[in-house]
Amino acid sequence: MLSLLLIIIASLFFTGIIIRTKSILSGRKGPGIFQPLKDIWRLFKKGAVYSNTSSFVFQIAPSIYFASILMAILMIPLGGHQGIISFKGDFIFFAYVLALGKFFMIVSALDTGSSFSGMGASREALYSLLAEPAFFILMSSFALLTGYTSFHEIFSTLHFGTYISYAIGALAAFVLVIIALIENSRMPIDDPKTHLELTMVHEVMILDNSGFDLGLILYGTNLKFAMYGGLIANFFLTPSYEWYFSIPIFIGVQLLFAVIVGILESFMARFRMNHNPQYIFMLTSISLLIFLGVLLVLGKIA
Amino acid sequence: MSIIICIIIVTILSTLLLTLVKESKKAYVALFAVIINVILSSFIAIPALIGSSFEQSFYGGTVFVNIPLRVDPLSAWFILLMDITVLTGILYGSQYMKAYKNQSSNLTMHFASYILNHFAMISIYIVQNSFALLCVWELMAITSFLLIIFEHHKIDTLKAGINYLIQSHISIMFMTMGFIWVNSFTGSFDFNAITTYTSTVSPAVSFLLFLCFFVAFAIKAGFVPFHTWLPYAHPTAPAHVSGVMSGVIIKLGIYGILRILLLIKGDYMAMGYFILVISVITGIYGVILAIVQHNIKKLLAYHSIENIGIIGIGIGLGCIGLGLNNFYLSFAGFGGAMLHTLNHSLFKSLLFYCAGTIYQATHTLNIERLGGLIKKMPQTTILFLIAALAICGLPPFNGFISEFLIYSGLFKGVLSGQISSTIFFITAILGLVIIGGLAMLCFTKAFGIIFLGNERHHLPENIKEAKPLMLFPKYIIVLFILLIGVLPQFVVFLVSKPALLFTGKNSILTQPIEYIQTFQFVGIGAITLILLSLMILWIKKLVTKPAIVSVSPTWGCGYKTESPKLQYTANSFVRPFRKLISPILQMNKKENKIEGVFPKQIHSETHPYDKLEAVLIDTPLMYLKGFLGKFKFLQNGKAQFYILYGMIFIFLIITLPVLVGAIFYVIELIKQI
């Protein structure tokens, strides 16, 4: 319950902090932290325009997408506190639930019949399938390291001892940050600010969404960011900490994560579209590196 | 009178009855016969699944003498899952075949084959004598060949059918070899002879025997590289036959592998690694080829190969579990494999039935020509969507349940055991994840292009939703899909019976209970997901009530002249992926160059082709043809020569014993010297 609340609170600030960081770094005054939230609130109250090509799939997809993210958040633990739903192998459920949301978003983009949306859908489908193996290998490495197969058990028994394990932790955090960036279609993969539809990935998929649906999608992105932030924070929360320690650590990690995303977006350019698959697949090799590290730590290989 | 004799009598009588009734009634005779056989076989299977195994001896005349009939939970599980699909198949097929009601003899043949095929499958699951098994297996192979070539006036259909017939006989040949091998050492045709034989020989020999059987059953199941018949046979058969073939007939191969594993004693580790590696390759290769297909039934056929791969991963995991003496693994592996067999038979048959409905409405199976069917066939769309989500293994549907069981076994396997098995398991996890992701790409393409957007090509005007009787069997399947998805603990409990056959008595009941608890949570998760979705939809309805909703054309980014031709096509949707994996693919492209200042209309086409088929089947076949061509002179069309060949043959046959005797005599002589 605690993690759900904290993640929702973090999601309220997340995009705001990213935008604030970017504006500070580029020397602009920039909007306030709550501006993205105000935009979403405005969208919630607005009416909608539906294309005459689209069908009910287009109308239910954003809601299912949002529900899938909420469902995934329900499974995130917080240090010693387990998520609302927690069982052996819950991270498999986590990944597949997110995939369900993505399935609906891709299909709804094809539902508009627009060539641009189709293009975005094609790219999103490809990138998300390439990013998936990294997450699974990462989780199986930690399952191997701790001997458990659920988020709660893994994170509550995880502790870093040797130097290699610190390296593993750092690499894991790196992989998760990149996965979060890919899943949310952020900078090195996709530029949310671009104005050219041909170079968009996620933005072009939701060109036809408006009103409440668009609000849901935008807020869904915030939630997803905070969710991955929460996941990363769990690496640094050990169950021995009391809540008055773990909550500040959680908030600190989320803040750091948002600032890092802001910095990355300020100083990096988007990759060429045909280099993206290689870049994303690189993640899998990094997570294989983590796996090797875990084998080293456990002494399975000399 | 025993149930078996009842089944035989029903089969024979209904087949005879088929020839007597009018065209329009033939389907009902078949339906009736199938229902009775389903009920009768369930009478055997349900008690066997719950606990009391069925055992009987059937007098098979002087040739077979006594055929042992046994139904253990493994057979029972497969009989029940087969019954579901065969039943929905005939329910759907009796409506589907109305389009062909003027082909009387053809229909009789078709429905008779359907009944006999069902009977043959029941027998395969029951018979425990290798000689009798070969006979019923042959019956199954021939009847399914007849089912495939229903539209035999088309040359492609006949080609696909003969391809299937040849390959299934290669499979039978390997099986015969295996059985003769065992028989020559033990003198018995009973299956238990395999156990007694393999427990006396070295593990290497039993592995070879296992390989022999594995190849036989892998051809049936469609493991890569023995899959090449499958993508031809499935698309050409009528939709309900494709559904039944993909759903249950190829699963006979899976049953065979499981049965052999249950019987054979040997090095389970080696077998497990072998199955695991070949299954990961099968899964990934199948789905990669599925993605580039444009023919929807061919796409689904390649997806069957992919799912066989997933099932195989489960079997491999189970085998390694046996080798490691880790019953947790073997339970998850075998249980997951069997559960996925059930799940695949459900959603794949549903997908094929939907494809059949689309074909009858639009007269095309080419994805690129379809589009916008959601507005004309809303129910078929929803059914296809559910099946697509299920086949991608997404919660809250049934595909997720079996994949989850296999995943959790694999993760458990990563934790326990030596480094070598850990590496294999991590590869399998990687393979399963990639398969899942690719399946999603494939089905977003299939669903999105077929049903959504606008018509991409001029389709017939009168496309209508299928008739309720045609939709009814599909809704039955959807019910099963949803039930397994939200109440997985019950079905995992059911599958634990056959799975425990493998893990043996010493694992008692503790392992399944642990899994069942986990699956209770999975079920809760699935229900929560559904409730959350409904809640958000409800909130949306409440919030947007006062808002104004308007309808306008799709935003074309400033481009005003919208046209269906501007839509993304299936080919362009998968193009980035196709470029990425181009080394694995073989795309046969026919393209004319654009020439001149005012180019004329040109035509280009692309046909994806199976590279493995080109390497493993086509090339050797070419050489074989070249070699056999040298003997063409023998076939000169003159009757005199043929009589001469006959004479020579008879002469050789008669003189052979004499010749052999002479040779032995000479050898004896030499020895004496």
PDB file of N, CA, C and O in Angstrom, chain B residues 126-175:
ATOM      1  N   ILE B 126      -5.179 -44.501 -26.460  1.00  0.00           N
ATOM      2  CA  ILE B 126      -5.537 -45.604 -25.564  1.00  0.00           C
ATOM      3  C   ILE B 126      -4.623 -46.810 -25.736  1.00  0.00           C
ATOM      4  O   ILE B 126      -4.214 -47.444 -24.770  1.00  0.00           O
ATOM      5  N   VAL B 127      -4.293 -47.103 -26.995  1.00  0.00           N
ATOM      6  CA  VAL B 127      -3.580 -48.343 -27.295  1.00  0.00           C
ATOM      7  C   VAL B 127      -2.181 -48.335 -26.683  1.00  0.00           C
ATOM      8  O   VAL B 127      -1.503 -47.319 -26.701  1.00  0.00           O
ATOM      9  N   GLN B 128      -1.775 -49.442 -26.129  1.00  0.00           N
ATOM     10  CA  GLN B 128      -0.449 -49.518 -25.529  1.00  0.00           C
ATOM     11  C   GLN B 128       0.360 -50.639 -26.156  1.00  0.00           C
ATOM     12  O   GLN B 128       1.198 -51.249 -25.513  1.00  0.00           O
ATOM     13  N   ASN B 129       0.070 -50.911 -27.414  1.00  0.00           N
ATOM     14  CA  ASN B 129       0.789 -51.963 -28.108  1.00  0.00           C
ATOM     15  C   ASN B 129       1.348 -51.340 -29.373  1.00  0.00           C
ATOM     16  O   ASN B 129       0.632 -50.694 -30.129  1.00  0.00           O
ATOM     17  N   SER B 130       2.646 -51.506 -29.598  1.00  0.00           N
ATOM     18  CA  SER B 130       3.268 -50.720 -30.658  1.00  0.00           C
ATOM     19  C   SER B 130       2.756 -51.105 -32.036  1.00  0.00           C
ATOM     20  O   SER B 130       2.578 -50.265 -32.902  1.00  0.00           O
ATOM     21  N   PHE B 131       2.472 -52.390 -32.241  1.00  0.00           N
ATOM     22  CA  PHE B 131       1.978 -52.832 -33.539  1.00  0.00           C
ATOM     23  C   PHE B 131       0.603 -52.223 -33.825  1.00  0.00           C
ATOM     24  O   PHE B 131       0.358 -51.653 -34.899  1.00  0.00           O
ATOM     25  N   ALA B 132      -0.272 -52.292 -32.816  1.00  0.00           N
ATOM     26  CA  ALA B 132      -1.602 -51.710 -32.974  1.00  0.00           C
ATOM     27  C   ALA B 132      -1.509 -50.205 -33.120  1.00  0.00           C
ATOM     28  O   ALA B 132      -2.259 -49.591 -33.889  1.00  0.00           O
ATOM     29  N   LEU B 133      -0.563 -49.607 -32.397  1.00  0.00           N
ATOM     30  CA  LEU B 133      -0.403 -48.159 -32.480  1.00  0.00           C
ATOM     31  C   LEU B 133      -0.055 -47.753 -33.910  1.00  0.00           C
ATOM     32  O   LEU B 133      -0.596 -46.795 -34.443  1.00  0.00           O
ATOM     33  N   LEU B 134       0.846 -48.498 -34.532  1.00  0.00           N
ATOM     34  CA  LEU B 134       1.230 -48.166 -35.908  1.00  0.00           C
ATOM     35  C   LEU B 134       0.022 -48.202 -36.830  1.00  0.00           C
ATOM     36  O   LEU B 134      -0.131 -47.367 -37.715  1.00  0.00           O
ATOM     37  N   CYS B 135      -0.860 -49.187 -36.611  1.00  0.00           N
ATOM     38  CA  CYS B 135      -2.043 -49.296 -37.461  1.00  0.00           C
ATOM     39  C   CYS B 135      -2.959 -48.091 -37.287  1.00  0.00           C
ATOM     40  O   CYS B 135      -3.389 -47.488 -38.266  1.00  0.00           O
ATOM     41  N   VAL B 136      -3.260 -47.728 -36.034  1.00  0.00           N
ATOM     42  CA  VAL B 136      -4.176 -46.603 -35.854  1.00  0.00           C
ATOM     43  C   VAL B 136      -3.506 -45.293 -36.250  1.00  0.00           C
ATOM     44  O   VAL B 136      -4.162 -44.369 -36.732  1.00  0.00           O
ATOM     45  N   TRP B 137      -2.196 -45.244 -36.073  1.00  0.00           N
ATOM     46  CA  TRP B 137      -1.463 -44.042 -36.492  1.00  0.00           C
ATOM     47  C   TRP B 137      -1.586 -43.867 -38.012  1.00  0.00           C
ATOM     48  O   TRP B 137      -1.793 -42.772 -38.518  1.00  0.00           O
ATOM     49  N   GLU B 138      -1.467 -44.985 -38.711  1.00  0.00           N
ATOM     50  CA  GLU B 138      -1.611 -44.958 -40.172  1.00  0.00           C
ATOM     51  C   GLU B 138      -3.022 -44.506 -40.560  1.00  0.00           C
ATOM     52  O   GLU B 138      -3.195 -43.679 -41.455  1.00  0.00           O
ATOM     53  N   LEU B 139      -4.008 -45.024 -39.830  1.00  0.00           N
ATOM     54  CA  LEU B 139      -5.387 -44.615 -40.093  1.00  0.00           C
ATOM     55  C   LEU B 139      -5.526 -43.108 -39.908  1.00  0.00           C
ATOM     56  O   LEU B 139      -6.123 -42.408 -40.739  1.00  0.00           O
ATOM     57  N   MET B 140      -4.912 -42.602 -38.834  1.00  0.00           N
ATOM     58  CA  MET B 140      -4.969 -41.166 -38.565  1.00  0.00           C
ATOM     59  C   MET B 140      -4.294 -40.398 -39.688  1.00  0.00           C
ATOM     60  O   MET B 140      -4.812 -39.395 -40.181  1.00  0.00           O
ATOM     61  N   ALA B 141      -3.125 -40.870 -40.128  1.00  0.00           N
ATOM     62  CA  ALA B 141      -2.381 -40.149 -41.166  1.00  0.00           C
ATOM     63  C   ALA B 141      -3.183 -40.080 -42.460  1.00  0.00           C
ATOM     64  O   ALA B 141      -3.273 -39.033 -43.101  1.00  0.00           O
ATOM     65  N   ILE B 142      -3.800 -41.211 -42.817  1.00  0.00           N
ATOM     66  CA  ILE B 142      -4.517 -41.236 -44.097  1.00  0.00           C
ATOM     67  C   ILE B 142      -5.789 -40.411 -44.019  1.00  0.00           C
ATOM     68  O   ILE B 142      -6.109 -39.648 -44.935  1.00  0.00           O
ATOM     69  N   THR B 143      -6.510 -40.528 -42.893  1.00  0.00           N
ATOM     70  CA  THR B 143      -7.745 -39.742 -42.820  1.00  0.00           C
ATOM     71  C   THR B 143      -7.427 -38.253 -42.777  1.00  0.00           C
ATOM     72  O   THR B 143      -8.168 -37.460 -43.367  1.00  0.00           O
ATOM     73  N   SER B 144      -6.336 -37.878 -42.100  1.00  0.00           N
ATOM     74  CA  SER B 144      -6.066 -36.433 -42.093  1.00  0.00           C
ATOM     75  C   SER B 144      -5.593 -35.981 -43.470  1.00  0.00           C
ATOM     76  O   SER B 144      -5.864 -34.850 -43.864  1.00  0.00           O
ATOM     77  N   PHE B 145      -4.953 -36.872 -44.214  1.00  0.00           N
ATOM     78  CA  PHE B 145      -4.618 -36.532 -45.603  1.00  0.00           C
ATOM     79  C   PHE B 145      -5.890 -36.275 -46.408  1.00  0.00           C
ATOM     80  O   PHE B 145      -6.006 -35.284 -47.130  1.00  0.00           O
ATOM     81  N   LEU B 146      -6.878 -37.148 -46.222  1.00  0.00           N
ATOM     82  CA  LEU B 146      -8.138 -36.969 -46.949  1.00  0.00           C
ATOM     83  C   LEU B 146      -8.841 -35.683 -46.518  1.00  0.00           C
ATOM     84  O   LEU B 146      -9.493 -35.021 -47.316  1.00  0.00           O
ATOM     85  N   LEU B 147      -8.692 -35.339 -45.222  1.00  0.00           N
ATOM     86  CA  LEU B 147      -9.314 -34.104 -44.753  1.00  0.00           C
ATOM     87  C   LEU B 147      -8.650 -32.885 -45.397  1.00  0.00           C
ATOM     88  O   LEU B 147      -9.319 -31.917 -45.756  1.00  0.00           O
ATOM     89  N   ILE B 148      -7.331 -32.957 -45.544  1.00  0.00           N
ATOM     90  CA  ILE B 148      -6.613 -31.802 -46.100  1.00  0.00           C
ATOM     91  C   ILE B 148      -7.013 -31.566 -47.553  1.00  0.00           C
ATOM     92  O   ILE B 148      -7.225 -30.440 -47.973  1.00  0.00           O
ATOM     93  N   ILE B 149      -7.122 -32.662 -48.329  1.00  0.00           N
ATOM     94  CA  ILE B 149      -7.324 -32.475 -49.766  1.00  0.00           C
ATOM     95  C   ILE B 149      -8.796 -32.373 -50.134  1.00  0.00           C
ATOM     96  O   ILE B 149      -9.204 -32.822 -51.204  1.00  0.00           O
ATOM     97  N   PHE B 150      -9.581 -31.758 -49.270  1.00  0.00           N
ATOM     98  CA  PHE B 150     -11.003 -31.611 -49.614  1.00  0.00           C
ATOM     99  C   PHE B 150     -11.173 -30.878 -50.946  1.00  0.00           C
ATOM    100  O   PHE B 150     -11.951 -31.299 -51.796  1.00  0.00           O
ATOM    101  N   GLU B 151     -10.430 -29.805 -51.129  1.00  0.00           N
ATOM    102  CA  GLU B 151     -10.542 -29.076 -52.404  1.00  0.00           C
ATOM    103  C   GLU B 151      -9.500 -29.605 -53.377  1.00  0.00           C
ATOM    104  O   GLU B 151      -8.614 -28.879 -53.803  1.00  0.00           O
ATOM    105  N   HIS B 152      -9.627 -30.900 -53.723  1.00  0.00           N
ATOM    106  CA  HIS B 152      -8.534 -31.534 -54.464  1.00  0.00           C
ATOM    107  C   HIS B 152      -8.471 -31.147 -55.920  1.00  0.00           C
ATOM    108  O   HIS B 152      -7.576 -31.575 -56.630  1.00  0.00           O
ATOM    109  N   HIS B 153      -9.432 -30.339 -56.379  1.00  0.00           N
ATOM    110  CA  HIS B 153      -9.307 -29.892 -57.754  1.00  0.00           C
ATOM    111  C   HIS B 153      -8.241 -28.806 -57.891  1.00  0.00           C
ATOM    112  O   HIS B 153      -7.786 -28.514 -58.984  1.00  0.00           O
ATOM    113  N   LYS B 154      -7.850 -28.225 -56.741  1.00  0.00           N
ATOM    114  CA  LYS B 154      -6.775 -27.226 -56.784  1.00  0.00           C
ATOM    115  C   LYS B 154      -5.434 -27.947 -56.711  1.00  0.00           C
ATOM    116  O   LYS B 154      -5.224 -28.782 -55.827  1.00  0.00           O
ATOM    117  N   ILE B 155      -4.528 -27.578 -57.593  1.00  0.00           N
ATOM    118  CA  ILE B 155      -3.258 -28.283 -57.659  1.00  0.00           C
ATOM    119  C   ILE B 155      -2.431 -28.054 -56.388  1.00  0.00           C
ATOM    120  O   ILE B 155      -1.774 -28.967 -55.894  1.00  0.00           O
ATOM    121  N   ASP B 156      -2.529 -26.836 -55.821  1.00  0.00           N
ATOM    122  CA  ASP B 156      -1.752 -26.536 -54.609  1.00  0.00           C
ATOM    123  C   ASP B 156      -2.189 -27.410 -53.444  1.00  0.00           C
ATOM    124  O   ASP B 156      -1.377 -27.862 -52.648  1.00  0.00           O
ATOM    125  N   THR B 157      -3.495 -27.617 -53.361  1.00  0.00           N
ATOM    126  CA  THR B 157      -4.026 -28.425 -52.276  1.00  0.00           C
ATOM    127  C   THR B 157      -3.491 -29.851 -52.367  1.00  0.00           C
ATOM    128  O   THR B 157      -3.051 -30.429 -51.370  1.00  0.00           O
ATOM    129  N   LEU B 158      -3.520 -30.371 -53.583  1.00  0.00           N
ATOM    130  CA  LEU B 158      -3.070 -31.739 -53.769  1.00  0.00           C
ATOM    131  C   LEU B 158      -1.586 -31.872 -53.453  1.00  0.00           C
ATOM    132  O   LEU B 158      -1.146 -32.820 -52.801  1.00  0.00           O
ATOM    133  N   LYS B 159      -0.828 -30.865 -53.898  1.00  0.00           N
ATOM    134  CA  LYS B 159       0.613 -30.856 -53.627  1.00  0.00           C
ATOM    135  C   LYS B 159       0.872 -30.865 -52.125  1.00  0.00           C
ATOM    136  O   LYS B 159       1.674 -31.653 -51.624  1.00  0.00           O
ATOM    137  N   ALA B 160       0.161 -29.963 -51.416  1.00  0.00           N
ATOM    138  CA  ALA B 160       0.350 -29.868 -49.966  1.00  0.00           C
ATOM    139  C   ALA B 160      -0.022 -31.178 -49.312  1.00  0.00           C
ATOM    140  O   ALA B 160       0.661 -31.659 -48.401  1.00  0.00           O
ATOM    141  N   GLY B 161      -1.123 -31.785 -49.795  1.00  0.00           N
ATOM    142  CA  GLY B 161      -1.586 -33.029 -49.216  1.00  0.00           C
ATOM    143  C   GLY B 161      -0.563 -34.132 -49.393  1.00  0.00           C
ATOM    144  O   GLY B 161      -0.255 -34.875 -48.451  1.00  0.00           O
ATOM    145  N   ILE B 162       0.005 -34.227 -50.591  1.00  0.00           N
ATOM    146  CA  ILE B 162       0.965 -35.309 -50.847  1.00  0.00           C
ATOM    147  C   ILE B 162       2.253 -35.071 -50.063  1.00  0.00           C
ATOM    148  O   ILE B 162       2.845 -36.001 -49.511  1.00  0.00           O
ATOM    149  N   ASN B 163       2.640 -33.790 -49.979  1.00  0.00           N
ATOM    150  CA  ASN B 163       3.773 -33.437 -49.133  1.00  0.00           C
ATOM    151  C   ASN B 163       3.550 -33.951 -47.715  1.00  0.00           C
ATOM    152  O   ASN B 163       4.429 -34.585 -47.109  1.00  0.00           O
ATOM    153  N   TYR B 164       2.353 -33.700 -47.214  1.00  0.00           N
ATOM    154  CA  TYR B 164       2.023 -34.159 -45.863  1.00  0.00           C
ATOM    155  C   TYR B 164       2.075 -35.681 -45.774  1.00  0.00           C
ATOM    156  O   TYR B 164       2.622 -36.248 -44.824  1.00  0.00           O
ATOM    157  N   LEU B 165       1.500 -36.332 -46.791  1.00  0.00           N
ATOM    158  CA  LEU B 165       1.417 -37.795 -46.761  1.00  0.00           C
ATOM    159  C   LEU B 165       2.821 -38.404 -46.723  1.00  0.00           C
ATOM    160  O   LEU B 165       3.101 -39.314 -45.930  1.00  0.00           O
ATOM    161  N   ILE B 166       3.710 -37.861 -47.546  1.00  0.00           N
ATOM    162  CA  ILE B 166       5.069 -38.398 -47.587  1.00  0.00           C
ATOM    163  C   ILE B 166       5.755 -38.188 -46.241  1.00  0.00           C
ATOM    164  O   ILE B 166       6.313 -39.121 -45.650  1.00  0.00           O
ATOM    165  N   GLN B 167       5.659 -36.946 -45.749  1.00  0.00           N
ATOM    166  CA  GLN B 167       6.388 -36.670 -44.504  1.00  0.00           C
ATOM    167  C   GLN B 167       5.818 -37.451 -43.339  1.00  0.00           C
ATOM    168  O   GLN B 167       6.557 -37.897 -42.459  1.00  0.00           O
ATOM    169  N   SER B 168       4.495 -37.651 -43.334  1.00  0.00           N
ATOM    170  CA  SER B 168       3.963 -38.389 -42.192  1.00  0.00           C
ATOM    171  C   SER B 168       4.350 -39.861 -42.300  1.00  0.00           C
ATOM    172  O   SER B 168       4.438 -40.547 -41.281  1.00  0.00           O
ATOM    173  N   HIS B 169       4.634 -40.330 -43.512  1.00  0.00           N
ATOM    174  CA  HIS B 169       5.092 -41.713 -43.600  1.00  0.00           C
ATOM    175  C   HIS B 169       6.557 -41.854 -43.249  1.00  0.00           C
ATOM    176  O   HIS B 169       6.975 -42.903 -42.759  1.00  0.00           O
ATOM    177  N   ILE B 170       7.319 -40.776 -43.468  1.00  0.00           N
ATOM    178  CA  ILE B 170       8.698 -40.816 -42.958  1.00  0.00           C
ATOM    179  C   ILE B 170       8.650 -40.932 -41.438  1.00  0.00           C
ATOM    180  O   ILE B 170       9.395 -41.689 -40.823  1.00  0.00           O
ATOM    181  N   SER B 171       7.708 -40.174 -40.865  1.00  0.00           N
ATOM    182  CA  SER B 171       7.533 -40.243 -39.412  1.00  0.00           C
ATOM    183  C   SER B 171       7.182 -41.659 -38.986  1.00  0.00           C
ATOM    184  O   SER B 171       7.756 -42.212 -38.031  1.00  0.00           O
ATOM    185  N   ILE B 172       6.266 -42.289 -39.724  1.00  0.00           N
ATOM    186  CA  ILE B 172       5.859 -43.654 -39.374  1.00  0.00           C
ATOM    187  C   ILE B 172       7.036 -44.615 -39.536  1.00  0.00           C
ATOM    188  O   ILE B 172       7.219 -45.536 -38.736  1.00  0.00           O
ATOM    189  N   MET B 173       7.870 -44.336 -40.538  1.00  0.00           N
ATOM    190  CA  MET B 173       9.026 -45.202 -40.760  1.00  0.00           C
ATOM    191  C   MET B 173       9.958 -45.184 -39.542  1.00  0.00           C
ATOM    192  O   MET B 173      10.373 -46.231 -39.056  1.00  0.00           O
ATOM    193  N   PHE B 174      10.227 -43.973 -39.050  1.00  0.00           N
ATOM    194  CA  PHE B 174      11.094 -43.878 -37.874  1.00  0.00           C
ATOM    195  C   PHE B 174      10.473 -44.590 -36.677  1.00  0.00           C
ATOM    196  O   PHE B 174      11.156 -45.260 -35.905  1.00  0.00           O
ATOM    197  N   MET B 175       9.163 -44.406 -36.549  1.00  0.00           N
ATOM    198  CA  MET B 175       8.476 -45.031 -35.425  1.00  0.00           C
ATOM    199  C   MET B 175       8.585 -46.549 -35.523  1.00  0.00           C
ATOM    200  O   MET B 175       8.890 -47.238 -34.549  1.00  0.00           O
TER     201      MET B 175
END
